[in-house]
PDB file of C-alpha atoms in Angstrom:
ATOM      1  CA  TRP A   1      -7.082 -26.061 -11.715  1.00 80.00           C
ATOM      2  CA  LEU A   2      -7.541 -29.712 -13.213  1.00 83.00           C
ATOM      3  CA  GLU A   3      -7.157 -31.241  -9.718  1.00 82.00           C
ATOM      4  CA  ARG A   4      -9.846 -29.035  -8.202  1.00 81.00           C
ATOM      5  CA  HIS A   5     -12.334 -29.055 -10.959  1.00 83.00           C
ATOM      6  CA  ARG A   6     -11.586 -32.585 -12.609  1.00 86.00           C
ATOM      7  CA  PRO A   7     -10.961 -34.970  -9.884  1.00 86.00           C
ATOM      8  CA  ASP A   8     -11.984 -37.766 -12.135  1.00 90.00           C
ATOM      9  CA  LEU A   9      -9.236 -37.385 -14.346  1.00 88.00           C
ATOM     10  CA  VAL A  10      -5.764 -38.926 -14.286  1.00 89.00           C
ATOM     11  CA  LEU A  11      -3.261 -36.305 -15.060  1.00 87.00           C
ATOM     12  CA  PRO A  12      -0.021 -36.006 -16.542  1.00 87.00           C
ATOM     13  CA  ALA A  13       2.751 -34.511 -14.398  1.00 86.00           C
ATOM     14  CA  PRO A  14       2.937 -30.629 -14.101  1.00 83.00           C
ATOM     15  CA  CYS A  15       6.249 -30.592 -16.189  1.00 83.00           C
ATOM     16  CA  THR A  16       4.264 -32.960 -18.913  1.00 88.00           C
ATOM     17  CA  ALA A  17       1.568 -30.016 -18.846  1.00 86.00           C
ATOM     18  CA  GLY A  18       4.097 -27.495 -18.870  1.00 85.00           C
ATOM     19  CA  VAL A  19       5.752 -28.962 -22.403  1.00 88.00           C
ATOM     20  CA  LEU A  20       2.094 -29.685 -23.994  1.00 89.00           C
ATOM     21  CA  LEU A  21       1.361 -25.934 -23.392  1.00 88.00           C
ATOM     22  CA  LYS A  22       4.587 -24.723 -24.683  1.00 87.00           C
ATOM     23  CA  GLY A  23       4.364 -26.766 -27.755  1.00 89.00           C
ATOM     24  CA  GLN A  24       1.022 -24.946 -28.730  1.00 91.00           C
ATOM     25  CA  GLY A  25       2.597 -21.792 -28.307  1.00 87.00           C
ATOM     26  CA  LEU A  26       0.762 -20.954 -25.121  1.00 86.00           C
ATOM     27  CA  VAL A  27       4.007 -20.061 -22.899  1.00 80.00           C
ATOM     28  CA  LYS A  28       6.122 -17.033 -23.307  1.00 75.00           C
ATOM     29  CA  ALA A  29       9.686 -17.368 -22.089  1.00 72.00           C
ATOM     30  CA  ARG A  30      10.599 -14.603 -19.675  1.00 67.00           C
ATOM     31  CA  GLY A  31      14.299 -13.573 -19.192  1.00 64.00           C
ATOM     32  CA  ARG A  32      16.019 -13.384 -16.146  1.00 62.00           C
ATOM     33  CA  LYS A  33      16.272  -9.965 -14.431  1.00 53.00           C
ATOM     34  CA  ARG A  34      19.276  -8.937 -12.134  1.00 48.00           C
ATOM     35  CA  HIS A  35      18.299  -7.085  -9.066  1.00 41.00           C
ATOM     36  CA  SER A  36      20.161  -5.012  -6.633  1.00 36.00           C
ATOM     37  CA  THR A  37      20.556  -6.198  -2.866  1.00 35.00           C
ATOM     38  CA  PRO A  38      17.412  -5.550  -0.996  1.00 36.00           C
ATOM     39  CA  TYR A  39      17.400  -2.690   1.411  1.00 33.00           C
ATOM     40  CA  GLY A  40      17.433  -3.737   4.907  1.00 35.00           C
ATOM     41  CA  ALA A  41      14.542  -1.605   6.507  1.00 42.00           C
ATOM     42  CA  PRO A  42      12.166  -2.768   9.369  1.00 53.00           C
ATOM     43  CA  PHE A  43       9.130  -3.421   7.284  1.00 67.00           C
ATOM     44  CA  VAL A  44       6.086  -5.334   8.713  1.00 69.00           C
ATOM     45  CA  GLN A  45       6.299  -8.870   7.815  1.00 76.00           C
ATOM     46  CA  ALA A  46       3.442 -10.358   6.042  1.00 77.00           C
ATOM     47  CA  VAL A  47       2.667 -13.365   8.215  1.00 86.00           C
ATOM     48  CA  ALA A  48      -1.464 -13.578   8.270  1.00 92.00           C
ATOM     49  CA  PRO A  49      -4.060 -11.825   5.922  1.00 94.00           C
ATOM     50  CA  ASN A  50      -4.028  -7.993   6.584  1.00 96.00           C
ATOM     51  CA  ASP A  51      -0.540  -7.770   8.263  1.00 95.00           C
ATOM     52  CA  LEU A  52       0.035  -5.834   5.196  1.00 94.00           C
ATOM     53  CA  TRP A  53      -1.284  -4.813   1.992  1.00 95.00           C
ATOM     54  CA  SER A  54       0.647  -3.263  -1.010  1.00 93.00           C
ATOM     55  CA  ALA A  55      -0.460  -0.345  -3.142  1.00 93.00           C
ATOM     56  CA  ASP A  56       0.735   0.829  -6.236  1.00 92.00           C
ATOM     57  CA  PHE A  57      -0.459   2.321  -9.787  1.00 91.00           C
ATOM     58  CA  LYS A  58       0.396  -0.159 -12.642  1.00 86.00           C
ATOM     59  CA  GLY A  59       2.161   1.999 -15.518  1.00 84.00           C
ATOM     60  CA  GLN A  60      -0.648   4.323 -17.178  1.00 88.00           C
ATOM     61  CA  PHE A  61      -1.705   3.444 -20.672  1.00 91.00           C
ATOM     62  CA  ARG A  62      -3.875   4.783 -23.328  1.00 94.00           C
ATOM     63  CA  MET A  63      -7.359   2.899 -24.108  1.00 92.00           C
ATOM     64  CA  GLY A  64      -8.905   2.395 -27.549  1.00 94.00           C
ATOM     65  CA  ASN A  65     -10.360   5.887 -27.320  1.00 95.00           C
ATOM     66  CA  GLY A  66      -7.078   7.639 -26.921  1.00 94.00           C
ATOM     67  CA  LYS A  67      -7.832   8.679 -23.177  1.00 95.00           C
ATOM     68  CA  LEU A  68      -5.340   7.422 -20.252  1.00 95.00           C
ATOM     69  CA  CYS A  69      -6.078   4.798 -17.571  1.00 94.00           C
ATOM     70  CA  TYR A  70      -4.235   4.928 -14.187  1.00 95.00           C
ATOM     71  CA  PRO A  71      -5.077   1.188 -12.782  1.00 94.00           C
ATOM     72  CA  LEU A  72      -4.559   1.173  -8.748  1.00 95.00           C
ATOM     73  CA  THR A  73      -3.890  -1.860  -7.440  1.00 94.00           C
ATOM     74  CA  LEU A  74      -3.750  -3.192  -3.933  1.00 95.00           C
ATOM     75  CA  SER A  75      -2.982  -6.816  -2.929  1.00 94.00           C
ATOM     76  CA  ASP A  76      -2.779  -8.731   0.319  1.00 94.00           C
ATOM     77  CA  GLY A  77       1.089  -9.763   1.084  1.00 91.00           C
ATOM     78  CA  ALA A  78       0.379 -13.094   3.152  1.00 91.00           C
ATOM     79  CA  SER A  79      -2.161 -14.640   0.936  1.00 93.00           C
ATOM     80  CA  ARG A  80      -1.447 -12.571  -2.381  1.00 92.00           C
ATOM     81  CA  PHE A  81      -5.222 -11.747  -2.492  1.00 94.00           C
ATOM     82  CA  PHE A  82      -5.836  -9.301  -5.245  1.00 94.00           C
ATOM     83  CA  LEU A  83      -7.834  -6.778  -3.493  1.00 96.00           C
ATOM     84  CA  CYS A  84      -8.427  -4.127  -6.247  1.00 94.00           C
ATOM     85  CA  CYS A  85      -7.792  -3.192  -9.566  1.00 94.00           C
ATOM     86  CA  ASP A  86      -9.434   0.103 -10.197  1.00 95.00           C
ATOM     87  CA  GLY A  87      -8.916   2.033 -13.441  1.00 94.00           C
ATOM     88  CA  LEU A  88      -8.652   5.745 -12.798  1.00 95.00           C
ATOM     89  CA  SER A  89      -9.087   8.424 -15.148  1.00 93.00           C
ATOM     90  CA  HIS A  90      -6.352  10.546 -12.813  1.00 93.00           C
ATOM     91  CA  PRO A  91      -4.097   9.445 -10.083  1.00 92.00           C
ATOM     92  CA  THR A  92      -5.206  12.053  -7.761  1.00 94.00           C
ATOM     93  CA  TYR A  93      -5.878  11.579  -3.939  1.00 94.00           C
ATOM     94  CA  ALA A  94      -9.689  11.935  -4.004  1.00 95.00           C
ATOM     95  CA  GLU A  95      -9.968   9.287  -6.947  1.00 96.00           C
ATOM     96  CA  SER A  96      -7.466   7.129  -4.722  1.00 96.00           C
ATOM     97  CA  ARG A  97      -9.009   7.913  -1.435  1.00 96.00           C
ATOM     98  CA  ALA A  98     -12.586   6.602  -2.902  1.00 96.00           C
ATOM     99  CA  ALA A  99     -11.043   3.628  -4.221  1.00 96.00           C
ATOM    100  CA  CYS A 100      -9.331   2.781  -0.895  1.00 96.00           C
ATOM    101  CA  GLU A 101     -12.488   3.470   0.857  1.00 96.00           C
ATOM    102  CA  GLN A 102     -14.380   0.947  -1.044  1.00 96.00           C
ATOM    103  CA  VAL A 103     -11.856  -1.703  -0.340  1.00 97.00           C
ATOM    104  CA  PHE A 104     -11.801  -0.722   3.236  1.00 97.00           C
ATOM    105  CA  ARG A 105     -15.573  -1.158   3.431  1.00 96.00           C
ATOM    106  CA  GLU A 106     -15.515  -4.665   1.752  1.00 97.00           C
ATOM    107  CA  TYR A 107     -12.451  -6.041   3.302  1.00 97.00           C
ATOM    108  CA  GLY A 108     -11.642  -4.355   6.298  1.00 97.00           C
ATOM    109  CA  LEU A 109      -8.417  -2.166   7.531  1.00 97.00           C
ATOM    110  CA  PRO A 110      -5.005  -3.734   7.037  1.00 96.00           C
ATOM    111  CA  ASN A 111      -2.046  -3.182   9.676  1.00 94.00           C
ATOM    112  CA  ALA A 112       0.236  -1.491   7.138  1.00 93.00           C
ATOM    113  CA  ILE A 113       0.259  -0.525   3.497  1.00 94.00           C
ATOM    114  CA  ARG A 114       3.589  -0.141   1.497  1.00 91.00           C
ATOM    115  CA  THR A 115       3.993   2.038  -1.650  1.00 90.00           C
ATOM    116  CA  ASP A 116       6.513   3.759  -3.253  1.00 86.00           C
ATOM    117  CA  ASN A 117       7.301   7.442  -2.878  1.00 81.00           C
ATOM    118  CA  GLY A 118       5.358   8.735  -5.506  1.00 84.00           C
ATOM    119  CA  GLU A 119       2.116  10.681  -5.380  1.00 87.00           C
ATOM    120  CA  PRO A 120      -0.565  10.713  -4.024  1.00 91.00           C
ATOM    121  CA  PHE A 121       1.130   7.866  -1.569  1.00 90.00           C
ATOM    122  CA  GLY A 122       4.041  10.353  -0.467  1.00 85.00           C
ATOM    123  CA  SER A 123       5.494  13.992  -0.910  1.00 84.00           C
ATOM    124  CA  CYS A 124       8.366  16.085  -0.083  1.00 81.00           C
ATOM    125  CA  GLY A 125       6.833  17.245   3.117  1.00 81.00           C
ATOM    126  CA  LEU A 126       7.515  16.327   6.690  1.00 84.00           C
ATOM    127  CA  GLY A 127       8.335  12.590   6.982  1.00 82.00           C
ATOM    128  CA  GLY A 128       7.378  12.323   3.353  1.00 84.00           C
ATOM    129  CA  LEU A 129       3.527  12.471   4.437  1.00 89.00           C
ATOM    130  CA  SER A 130       0.757  13.021   1.573  1.00 91.00           C
ATOM    131  CA  ARG A 131      -3.021  13.457   2.269  1.00 94.00           C
ATOM    132  CA  LEU A 132      -3.358   9.813   1.638  1.00 95.00           C
ATOM    133  CA  SER A 133      -0.988   8.505   3.778  1.00 93.00           C
ATOM    134  CA  LEU A 134      -2.221  10.718   6.551  1.00 94.00           C
ATOM    135  CA  TRP A 135      -5.652   9.432   6.308  1.00 95.00           C
ATOM    136  CA  TRP A 136      -4.149   6.096   6.718  1.00 95.00           C
ATOM    137  CA  ILE A 137      -2.471   6.800   9.929  1.00 93.00           C
ATOM    138  CA  LYS A 138      -5.888   8.244  11.533  1.00 94.00           C
ATOM    139  CA  LEU A 139      -7.345   5.037  10.421  1.00 95.00           C
ATOM    140  CA  GLY A 140      -4.909   3.121  12.375  1.00 92.00           C
ATOM    141  CA  ILE A 141      -2.699   1.755   9.139  1.00 93.00           C
ATOM    142  CA  ILE A 142       1.016   2.508   9.122  1.00 90.00           C
ATOM    143  CA  PRO A 143       2.068   3.516   5.695  1.00 90.00           C
ATOM    144  CA  GLU A 144       5.655   2.077   4.713  1.00 87.00           C
ATOM    145  CA  ARG A 145       7.425   3.705   1.757  1.00 85.00           C
ATOM    146  CA  ILE A 146      10.291   1.744  -0.112  1.00 81.00           C
ATOM    147  CA  ALA A 147      13.457   3.133  -0.852  1.00 72.00           C
ATOM    148  CA  PRO A 148      13.684   5.125  -3.886  1.00 70.00           C
ATOM    149  CA  GLY A 149      14.709   2.916  -6.918  1.00 68.00           C
ATOM    150  CA  CYS A 150      14.233  -0.261  -4.891  1.00 70.00           C
ATOM    151  CA  PRO A 151      10.740  -1.873  -6.228  1.00 69.00           C
ATOM    152  CA  GLN A 152      12.279  -5.111  -4.846  1.00 67.00           C
ATOM    153  CA  GLN A 153      11.008  -4.082  -1.671  1.00 69.00           C
ATOM    154  CA  ASN A 154       7.300  -4.360  -3.076  1.00 72.00           C
ATOM    155  CA  GLY A 155       8.254  -7.403  -5.097  1.00 71.00           C
ATOM    156  CA  ARG A 156       5.139  -9.371  -4.582  1.00 77.00           C
ATOM    157  CA  HIS A 157       3.246  -6.480  -5.756  1.00 78.00           C
ATOM    158  CA  GLU A 158       5.341  -5.917  -8.757  1.00 77.00           C
ATOM    159  CA  ARG A 159       5.119  -9.573  -9.991  1.00 80.00           C
ATOM    160  CA  LEU A 160       1.272  -9.143  -9.759  1.00 82.00           C
ATOM    161  CA  HIS A 161       1.761  -6.030 -12.149  1.00 79.00           C
ATOM    162  CA  GLY A 162       3.466  -8.112 -14.603  1.00 81.00           C
ATOM    163  CA  THR A 163       0.812 -10.906 -14.608  1.00 81.00           C
ATOM    164  CA  LEU A 164      -2.059  -8.192 -14.912  1.00 83.00           C
ATOM    165  CA  LYS A 165       0.003  -6.838 -18.010  1.00 79.00           C
ATOM    166  CA  ARG A 166       0.031 -10.193 -19.562  1.00 81.00           C
ATOM    167  CA  GLY A 167      -3.230 -11.454 -18.678  1.00 79.00           C
ATOM    168  CA  CYS A 168      -5.662  -8.162 -19.161  1.00 82.00           C
ATOM    169  CA  GLY A 169      -5.492  -6.277 -22.735  1.00 83.00           C
ATOM    170  CA  VAL A 170      -6.357  -2.919 -23.550  1.00 90.00           C
ATOM    171  CA  GLN A 171     -10.079  -2.092 -24.055  1.00 91.00           C
ATOM    172  CA  THR A 172     -11.856   0.784 -25.870  1.00 93.00           C
ATOM    173  CA  ASN A 173     -12.791   2.611 -23.025  1.00 95.00           C
ATOM    174  CA  LEU A 174     -12.864   2.888 -19.107  1.00 94.00           C
ATOM    175  CA  LYS A 175     -15.930   0.909 -18.462  1.00 94.00           C
ATOM    176  CA  GLN A 176     -15.131  -1.854 -20.729  1.00 94.00           C
ATOM    177  CA  GLN A 177     -11.287  -1.670 -19.058  1.00 94.00           C
ATOM    178  CA  GLN A 178     -12.623  -1.877 -15.638  1.00 95.00           C
ATOM    179  CA  ARG A 179     -14.737  -5.315 -16.579  1.00 94.00           C
ATOM    180  CA  ALA A 180     -11.612  -6.618 -17.844  1.00 93.00           C
ATOM    181  CA  PHE A 181      -9.645  -5.914 -14.594  1.00 94.00           C
ATOM    182  CA  ASP A 182     -12.541  -7.156 -12.717  1.00 95.00           C
ATOM    183  CA  ARG A 183     -12.503 -10.598 -14.523  1.00 94.00           C
ATOM    184  CA  PHE A 184      -8.712 -10.966 -14.406  1.00 92.00           C
ATOM    185  CA  ARG A 185      -9.013 -10.310 -10.666  1.00 94.00           C
ATOM    186  CA  TYR A 186     -11.607 -13.079 -10.189  1.00 95.00           C
ATOM    187  CA  VAL A 187      -9.713 -15.575 -12.351  1.00 93.00           C
ATOM    188  CA  TYR A 188      -6.420 -14.585 -10.211  1.00 91.00           C
ATOM    189  CA  ASN A 189      -7.715 -14.909  -6.770  1.00 93.00           C
ATOM    190  CA  THR A 190     -10.139 -18.030  -7.333  1.00 93.00           C
ATOM    191  CA  GLU A 191      -9.017 -20.078 -10.525  1.00 90.00           C
ATOM    192  CA  ARG A 192      -5.233 -19.539 -10.907  1.00 86.00           C
ATOM    193  CA  PRO A 193      -3.013 -21.278  -8.505  1.00 85.00           C
ATOM    194  CA  HIS A 194      -0.126 -19.293  -7.022  1.00 82.00           C
ATOM    195  CA  ALA A 195       3.087 -21.241  -6.317  1.00 79.00           C
ATOM    196  CA  ALA A 196       3.976 -19.522  -3.323  1.00 80.00           C
ATOM    197  CA  LEU A 197       0.805 -20.917  -1.539  1.00 79.00           C
ATOM    198  CA  GLY A 198       1.394 -24.611  -2.153  1.00 78.00           C
ATOM    199  CA  ARG A 199       0.634 -26.734  -5.036  1.00 81.00           C
ATOM    200  CA  GLY A 200      -3.086 -25.927  -6.452  1.00 82.00           C
ATOM    201  CA  GLN A 201      -3.630 -23.252  -3.908  1.00 89.00           C
ATOM    202  CA  THR A 202      -5.221 -19.923  -4.973  1.00 92.00           C
ATOM    203  CA  PRO A 203      -5.243 -16.636  -2.830  1.00 92.00           C
ATOM    204  CA  ALA A 204      -8.848 -16.885  -1.974  1.00 92.00           C
ATOM    205  CA  MET A 205      -8.367 -20.302  -0.235  1.00 92.00           C
ATOM    206  CA  HIS A 206      -6.001 -18.304   2.205  1.00 93.00           C
ATOM    207  CA  TYR A 207      -7.700 -14.977   2.495  1.00 95.00           C
ATOM    208  CA  GLN A 208     -10.217 -13.701   5.259  1.00 96.00           C
ATOM    209  CA  PRO A 209     -11.349 -10.311   5.572  1.00 96.00           C
ATOM    210  CA  SER A 210      -9.612  -8.091   8.546  1.00 96.00           C
ATOM    211  CA  ALA A 211     -11.591  -8.137  12.170  1.00 96.00           C
ATOM    212  CA  ARG A 212     -10.728  -4.128  11.979  1.00 95.00           C
ATOM    213  CA  ALA A 213     -13.896  -2.749  10.211  1.00 96.00           C
ATOM    214  CA  TYR A 214     -13.927   0.471   8.377  1.00 96.00           C
ATOM    215  CA  PRO A 215     -15.071   3.357  10.770  1.00 94.00           C
ATOM    216  CA  TYR A 216     -17.751   5.445  10.605  1.00 87.00           C
ATOM    217  CA  ARG A 217     -16.152   8.417  12.233  1.00 90.00           C
ATOM    218  CA  LEU A 218     -12.303   8.988  12.287  1.00 88.00           C
ATOM    219  CA  ALA A 219     -10.881   9.305  15.756  1.00 85.00           C
ATOM    220  CA  GLU A 220      -8.556  11.477  16.959  1.00 87.00           C
ATOM    221  CA  LEU A 221      -4.710  11.401  16.973  1.00 91.00           C
ATOM    222  CA  SER A 222      -3.804  10.036  20.567  1.00 90.00           C
ATOM    223  CA  TYR A 223      -0.440   9.710  22.330  1.00 93.00           C
ATOM    224  CA  PRO A 224       1.260   8.468  25.441  1.00 92.00           C
ATOM    225  CA  ASP A 225       1.219  10.497  28.756  1.00 92.00           C
ATOM    226  CA  ASN A 226       4.999  11.243  28.307  1.00 92.00           C
ATOM    227  CA  TYR A 227       4.569  12.890  24.934  1.00 94.00           C
ATOM    228  CA  VAL A 228       3.881  16.608  24.633  1.00 94.00           C
ATOM    229  CA  VAL A 229       0.797  17.253  22.395  1.00 95.00           C
ATOM    230  CA  LYS A 230       0.636  20.217  19.944  1.00 95.00           C
ATOM    231  CA  ARG A 231      -2.135  21.356  17.822  1.00 95.00           C
ATOM    232  CA  VAL A 232      -0.767  22.508  14.239  1.00 95.00           C
ATOM    233  CA  GLN A 233      -1.784  26.095  13.407  1.00 95.00           C
ATOM    234  CA  ALA A 234      -3.434  27.117  10.191  1.00 94.00           C
ATOM    235  CA  SER A 235      -0.217  28.293   9.188  1.00 93.00           C
ATOM    236  CA  GLY A 236       1.389  24.800   9.519  1.00 93.00           C
ATOM    237  CA  ASN A 237       3.624  26.055  12.555  1.00 94.00           C
ATOM    238  CA  MET A 238       3.316  24.963  16.209  1.00 94.00           C
ATOM    239  CA  LYS A 239       4.182  26.975  19.313  1.00 93.00           C
ATOM    240  CA  TRP A 240       6.865  25.221  21.298  1.00 92.00           C
ATOM    241  CA  LEU A 241       9.623  26.652  23.808  1.00 91.00           C
ATOM    242  CA  GLY A 242       8.555  30.156  23.136  1.00 90.00           C
ATOM    243  CA  ARG A 243       9.104  30.083  19.167  1.00 92.00           C
ATOM    244  CA  GLU A 244       7.075  28.723  16.361  1.00 93.00           C
ATOM    245  CA  TRP A 245       7.842  25.886  14.234  1.00 93.00           C
ATOM    246  CA  TYR A 246       7.109  25.168  10.952  1.00 93.00           C
ATOM    247  CA  ALA A 247       5.714  21.643  10.535  1.00 91.00           C
ATOM    248  CA  ALA A 248       3.574  21.318   7.526  1.00 90.00           C
ATOM    249  CA  GLY A 249       0.669  22.686   6.028  1.00 91.00           C
ATOM    250  CA  LEU A 250      -0.841  19.302   5.632  1.00 92.00           C
ATOM    251  CA  LEU A 251      -0.915  18.813   9.466  1.00 94.00           C
ATOM    252  CA  ARG A 252      -3.137  22.077  10.264  1.00 93.00           C
ATOM    253  CA  GLY A 253      -5.593  21.349  12.658  1.00 93.00           C
ATOM    254  CA  GLU A 254      -4.012  18.158  13.746  1.00 93.00           C
ATOM    255  CA  HIS A 255      -2.522  17.138  17.028  1.00 94.00           C
ATOM    256  CA  ILE A 256       1.047  15.870  16.755  1.00 94.00           C
ATOM    257  CA  GLY A 257       3.320  14.240  19.762  1.00 94.00           C
ATOM    258  CA  LEU A 258       6.674  15.127  20.866  1.00 95.00           C
ATOM    259  CA  LYS A 259       8.635  12.293  22.584  1.00 93.00           C
ATOM    260  CA  PRO A 260      11.466  13.404  24.491  1.00 93.00           C
ATOM    261  CA  ILE A 261      14.498  11.536  23.702  1.00 91.00           C
ATOM    262  CA  ASP A 262      17.451  13.615  25.160  1.00 90.00           C
ATOM    263  CA  ASP A 263      17.856  17.109  26.799  1.00 91.00           C
ATOM    264  CA  GLY A 264      16.521  19.546  24.300  1.00 92.00           C
ATOM    265  CA  VAL A 265      15.628  17.047  21.655  1.00 93.00           C
ATOM    266  CA  TRP A 266      12.141  15.500  20.591  1.00 94.00           C
ATOM    267  CA  PHE A 267      11.103  13.230  18.330  1.00 93.00           C
ATOM    268  CA  ILE A 268       7.984  14.254  16.436  1.00 93.00           C
ATOM    269  CA  PHE A 269       5.258  11.744  15.931  1.00 92.00           C
ATOM    270  CA  VAL A 270       1.838  11.772  14.000  1.00 92.00           C
ATOM    271  CA  GLY A 271      -0.006   9.159  15.110  1.00 91.00           C
ATOM    272  CA  VAL A 272       2.245   6.108  15.664  1.00 88.00           C
ATOM    273  CA  VAL A 273       4.922   7.322  12.885  1.00 88.00           C
ATOM    274  CA  CYS A 274       7.761   9.220  13.763  1.00 88.00           C
ATOM    275  CA  VAL A 275       8.158  12.210  10.925  1.00 89.00           C
ATOM    276  CA  GLY A 276      10.771  14.570  12.306  1.00 90.00           C
ATOM    277  CA  ARG A 277      13.443  15.413  15.149  1.00 92.00           C
ATOM    278  CA  LEU A 278      13.457  18.848  16.847  1.00 93.00           C
ATOM    279  CA  ASP A 279      16.440  20.300  18.362  1.00 93.00           C
ATOM    280  CA  ALA A 280      15.853  23.299  20.768  1.00 92.00           C
ATOM    281  CA  ARG A 281      19.229  24.640  19.409  1.00 91.00           C
ATOM    282  CA  ALA A 282      18.374  24.253  15.578  1.00 91.00           C
ATOM    283  CA  THR A 283      16.333  26.541  13.630  1.00 89.00           C
ATOM    284  CA  HIS A 284      14.132  23.998  11.930  1.00 90.00           C
ATOM    285  CA  ILE A 285      12.497  20.847  12.488  1.00 90.00           C
ATOM    286  CA  GLU A 286      14.562  17.907  10.957  1.00 89.00           C
ATOM    287  CA  PRO A 287      12.528  15.775   8.953  1.00 85.00           C
ATOM    288  CA  ILE A 288      12.652  11.827   9.136  1.00 79.00           C
ATOM    289  CA  ASN A 289      12.081  10.149   6.021  1.00 58.00           C
ATOM    290  CA  THR A 290      13.576   6.599   6.896  1.00 49.00           C
ATOM    291  CA  LEU A 291      11.408   4.039   8.484  1.00 45.00           C
ATOM    292  CA  ILE A 292      11.886   3.567  12.110  1.00 46.00           C
ATOM    293  CA  ASP A 293      10.867   0.885  14.211  1.00 42.00           C
ATOM    294  CA  VAL A 294       8.277   2.574  15.947  1.00 45.00           C
ATOM    295  CA  PRO A 295       7.713  -0.227  18.963  1.00 42.00           C
ATOM    296  CA  THR A 296      11.380   0.324  20.095  1.00 42.00           C
ATOM    297  CA  LEU A 297      10.844   4.185  20.450  1.00 39.00           C
ATOM    298  CA  HIS A 298       7.591   3.810  22.758  1.00 37.00           C
TER     299      HIS A 298
END
């Protein structure tokens, strides 16, 4: 920070500065944590800005007025840019979608968003889809979900939460809390150097908005010519092979694609995301909850 803002100063080595700060009681030592072996899923790699965003709720906490605050956070994987920290009164689909929509309007759309499996990001339904992740798919965003109990698969975002917790205190009410979040996000993006980006480099120096603008209207889900396209009925069922198969109530009115993979066997897609496997000899659709390398299936 001093190198950028006071180039006229002759500065000590970073380790000397660290000793001085520690001597003044401004550095709190952190213990080492043991982590399990990462899960080898075919996640999207964050090579450039907007390749991959991460989203999560930092643990809720009680403000000075006794009410709970649920901070929804989004960050860019490549640049570490802190896109959003919105204090919500409830972690619902409606409030989460409104917060995401505001971010999409300001920064455009990412290629993928990585989350955990909790609501409103995932569900116990077909393919783990939720209303929020279905909306992302219709926007052309791939929803990635980490394996249960493996927060290290979203490690960059988890470390951001730790920094946020240490740098942003508890305020009296939601309005004051949001102002504190906004101040912290500004400092994090523009003032605070990030070690992963290079000496003295901040996230704002590396981030640029997406070329994919937020659309005014959602496009219909479309599929390759070799897919069988079916519309899900109001009951959540679809008709195929002279029978009715239950897909999901969440998908009522949506078009889904059936990709043939073997004699009497199809993969079921919602957009580009594979959510299930249909075997004509079975009695129900088999959900697919693991991440699949979608490009190899097309």
